[in-house]
Tab-separated table of C-alpha atoms in Angstrom:
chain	number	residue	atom	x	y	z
A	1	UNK	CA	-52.355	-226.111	-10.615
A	2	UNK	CA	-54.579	-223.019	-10.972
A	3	UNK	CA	-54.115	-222.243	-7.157
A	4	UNK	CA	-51.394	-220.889	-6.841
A	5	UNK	CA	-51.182	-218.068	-9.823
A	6	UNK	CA	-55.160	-217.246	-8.724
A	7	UNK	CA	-54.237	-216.483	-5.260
A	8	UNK	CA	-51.104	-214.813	-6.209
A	9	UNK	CA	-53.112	-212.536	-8.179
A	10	UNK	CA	-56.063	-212.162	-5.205
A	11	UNK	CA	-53.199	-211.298	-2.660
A	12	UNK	CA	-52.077	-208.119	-5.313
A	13	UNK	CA	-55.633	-207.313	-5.469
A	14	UNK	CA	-56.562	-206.990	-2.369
A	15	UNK	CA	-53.065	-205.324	-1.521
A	16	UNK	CA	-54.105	-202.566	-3.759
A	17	UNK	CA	-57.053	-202.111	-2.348
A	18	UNK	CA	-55.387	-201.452	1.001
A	19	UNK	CA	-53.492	-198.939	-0.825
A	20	UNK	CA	-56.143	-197.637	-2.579
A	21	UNK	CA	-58.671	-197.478	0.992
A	22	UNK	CA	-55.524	-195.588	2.424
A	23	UNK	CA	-55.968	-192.662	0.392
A	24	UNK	CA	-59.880	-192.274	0.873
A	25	UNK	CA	-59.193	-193.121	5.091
A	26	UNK	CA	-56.668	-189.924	4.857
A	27	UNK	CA	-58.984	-187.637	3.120
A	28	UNK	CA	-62.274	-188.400	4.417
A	29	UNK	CA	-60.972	-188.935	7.778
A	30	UNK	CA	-62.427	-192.779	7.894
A	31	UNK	CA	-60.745	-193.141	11.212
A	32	UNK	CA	-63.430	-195.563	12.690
A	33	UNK	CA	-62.157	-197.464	9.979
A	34	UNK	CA	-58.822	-197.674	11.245
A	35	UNK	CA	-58.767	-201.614	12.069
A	36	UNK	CA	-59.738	-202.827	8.719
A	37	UNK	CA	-56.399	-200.814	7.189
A	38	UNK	CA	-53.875	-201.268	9.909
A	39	UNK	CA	-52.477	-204.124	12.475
A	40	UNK	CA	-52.880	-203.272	16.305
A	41	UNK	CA	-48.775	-202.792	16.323
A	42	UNK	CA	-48.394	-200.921	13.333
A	43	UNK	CA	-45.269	-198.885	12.825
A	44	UNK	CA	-45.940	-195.252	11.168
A	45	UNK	CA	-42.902	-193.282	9.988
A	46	UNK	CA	-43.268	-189.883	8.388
A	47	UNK	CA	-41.857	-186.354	8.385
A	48	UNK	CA	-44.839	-185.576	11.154
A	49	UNK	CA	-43.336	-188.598	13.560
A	50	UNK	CA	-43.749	-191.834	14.452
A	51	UNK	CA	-46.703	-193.784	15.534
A	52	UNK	CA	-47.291	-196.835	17.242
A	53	UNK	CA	-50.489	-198.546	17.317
A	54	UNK	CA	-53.705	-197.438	16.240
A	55	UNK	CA	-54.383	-194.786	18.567
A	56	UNK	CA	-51.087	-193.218	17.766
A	57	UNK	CA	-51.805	-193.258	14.418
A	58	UNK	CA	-54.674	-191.846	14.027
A	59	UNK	CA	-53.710	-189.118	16.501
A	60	UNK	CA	-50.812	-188.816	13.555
A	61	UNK	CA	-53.298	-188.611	10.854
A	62	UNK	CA	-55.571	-185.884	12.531
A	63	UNK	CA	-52.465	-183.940	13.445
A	64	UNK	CA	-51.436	-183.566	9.923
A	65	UNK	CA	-54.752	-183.430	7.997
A	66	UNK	CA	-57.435	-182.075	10.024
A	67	UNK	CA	-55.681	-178.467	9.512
A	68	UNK	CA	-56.873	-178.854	5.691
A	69	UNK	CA	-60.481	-177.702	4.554
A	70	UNK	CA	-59.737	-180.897	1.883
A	71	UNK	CA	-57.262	-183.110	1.066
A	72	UNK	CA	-57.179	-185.738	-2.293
A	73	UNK	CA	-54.044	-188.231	-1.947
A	74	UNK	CA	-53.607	-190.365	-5.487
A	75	UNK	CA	-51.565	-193.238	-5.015
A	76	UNK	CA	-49.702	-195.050	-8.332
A	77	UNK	CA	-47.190	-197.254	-9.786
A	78	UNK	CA	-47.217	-199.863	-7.059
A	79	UNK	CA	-44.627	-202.510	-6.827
A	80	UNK	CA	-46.101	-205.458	-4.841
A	81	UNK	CA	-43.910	-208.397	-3.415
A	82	UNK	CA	-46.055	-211.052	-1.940
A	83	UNK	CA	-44.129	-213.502	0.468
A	84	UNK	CA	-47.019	-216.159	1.938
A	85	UNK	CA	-48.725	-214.483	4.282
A	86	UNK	CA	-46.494	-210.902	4.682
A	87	UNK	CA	-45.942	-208.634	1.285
A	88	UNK	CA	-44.671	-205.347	0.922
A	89	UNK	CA	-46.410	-203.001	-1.527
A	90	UNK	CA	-44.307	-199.652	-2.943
A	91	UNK	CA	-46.433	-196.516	-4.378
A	92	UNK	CA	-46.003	-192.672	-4.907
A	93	UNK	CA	-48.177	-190.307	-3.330
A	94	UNK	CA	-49.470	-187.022	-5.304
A	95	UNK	CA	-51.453	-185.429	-2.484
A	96	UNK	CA	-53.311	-181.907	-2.680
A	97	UNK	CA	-53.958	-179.945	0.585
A	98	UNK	CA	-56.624	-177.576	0.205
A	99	UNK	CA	-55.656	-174.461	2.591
A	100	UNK	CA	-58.538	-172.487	1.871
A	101	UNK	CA	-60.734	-171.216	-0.986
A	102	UNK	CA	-58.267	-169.655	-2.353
A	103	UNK	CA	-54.860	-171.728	-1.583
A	104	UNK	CA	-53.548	-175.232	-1.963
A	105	UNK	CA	-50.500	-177.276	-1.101
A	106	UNK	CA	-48.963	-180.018	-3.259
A	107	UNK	CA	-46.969	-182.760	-2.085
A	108	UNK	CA	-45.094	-186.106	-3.144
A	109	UNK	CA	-43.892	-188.979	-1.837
A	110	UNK	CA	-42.719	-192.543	-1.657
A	111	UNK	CA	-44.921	-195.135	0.808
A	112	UNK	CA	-43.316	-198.288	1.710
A	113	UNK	CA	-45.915	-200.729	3.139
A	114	UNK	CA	-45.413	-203.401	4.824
A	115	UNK	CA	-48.854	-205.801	5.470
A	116	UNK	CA	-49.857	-209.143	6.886
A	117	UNK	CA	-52.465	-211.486	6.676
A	118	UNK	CA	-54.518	-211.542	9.491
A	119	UNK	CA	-57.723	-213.851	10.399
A	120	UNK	CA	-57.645	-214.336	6.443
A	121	UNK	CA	-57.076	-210.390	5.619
A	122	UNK	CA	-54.438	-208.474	4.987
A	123	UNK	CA	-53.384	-205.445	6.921
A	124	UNK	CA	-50.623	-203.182	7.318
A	125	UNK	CA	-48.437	-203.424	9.814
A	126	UNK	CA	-45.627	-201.170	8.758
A	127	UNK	CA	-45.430	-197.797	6.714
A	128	UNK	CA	-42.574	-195.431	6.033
A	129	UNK	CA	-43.518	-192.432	3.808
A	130	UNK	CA	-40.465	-190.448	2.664
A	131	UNK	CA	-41.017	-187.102	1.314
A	132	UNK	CA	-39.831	-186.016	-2.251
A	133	UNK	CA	-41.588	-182.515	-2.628
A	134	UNK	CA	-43.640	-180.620	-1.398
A	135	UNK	CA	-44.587	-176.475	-2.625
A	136	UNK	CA	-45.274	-173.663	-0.766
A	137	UNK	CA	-49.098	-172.547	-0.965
A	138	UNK	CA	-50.269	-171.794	-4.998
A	139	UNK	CA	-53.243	-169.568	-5.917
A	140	UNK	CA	-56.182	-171.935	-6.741
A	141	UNK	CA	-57.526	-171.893	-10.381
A	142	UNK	CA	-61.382	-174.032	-8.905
C-alpha cells in the first residue's frame, strides 16, 4: 500500500536532482558527465539551435558557455508529472553570465524536460528552453 506514494515521491526526487545536476553540468562544464544527465537521442531546443545526441549537445553547451569567464544557472518552481517510467519536469532558469571582471549578463527562461527511465535511472531525453529575458551587459557590483 506504501509502494506506490514512496516511489511516487523517489521518482520527483530524483527528477529534481536531474534538474538540479543540470545547472552545475552547465556551469562547471561537467561534460564527461554528459551520460548520467541525458539519453543517447536526446532532443535539445534553444535559441542557440538544436541538438541531437550527446555529441551535439555538448558541442551546444560549449558553444554557448565556454565564451563566459563564469556562469551560475538557478533553477526553481518545478512542476513534475510522473507517468510510469517517462515524466516531464517544468522549471525557470535565472542564469548569470559573467563577461569579465567587470561585466555580467542576466538571463531567464522556461525549461521543459522531458526524461525516461533507463536501466533503473532516469534521464532526459527531451529539453526545450524558451527564452523570457535576457539584459544587455550590467556593471558588476563583486
Amino acid at each position: 500500500m506504501t509502494e506506490t506514494p514512496i516511489r511516487a515521491l523517489a521518482d520527483r526526487a530524483e527528477l529534481a536532482e536531474l534538474v538540479a545536476r543540470h545547472s552545475v553540468w552547465l556551469d562547471e562544464g561537467r561534460y564527461d558527465e554528459t551520460g548520467r544527465l541525458f539519453t543517447e537521442d536526446v532532443v535539445v531546443t534553444s535559441l542557440r539551435g538544436e541538438a541531437r545526441g550527446i555529441e551535439a549537445l555538448v558541442e551546444l553547451a560549449r558553444s554557448g558557455h565556454d565564451t563566459y569567464v563564469r556562469t551560475l544557472h538557478s533553477k526553481a518552481n518545478l512542476v513534475i508529472d510522473v507517468d510510469g517510467d517517462t515524466a516531464t519536469v517544468r522549471a525557470h532558469d535565472i542564469a548569470v553570465f559573467v563577461l569579465d571582471d567587470k561585466t555580467e549578463a542576466v538571463a531567464a527562461g522556461v525549461h521543459h524536460y522531458r526524461a525516461r527511465r533507463t536501466a533503473g535511472a532516469g534521464r532526459f531525453d527531451h529539453l526545450v528552453i524558451t527564452p523570457v529575458a535576457l539584459t544587455e551587459a550590467l556593471g558588476r557590483a563583486l
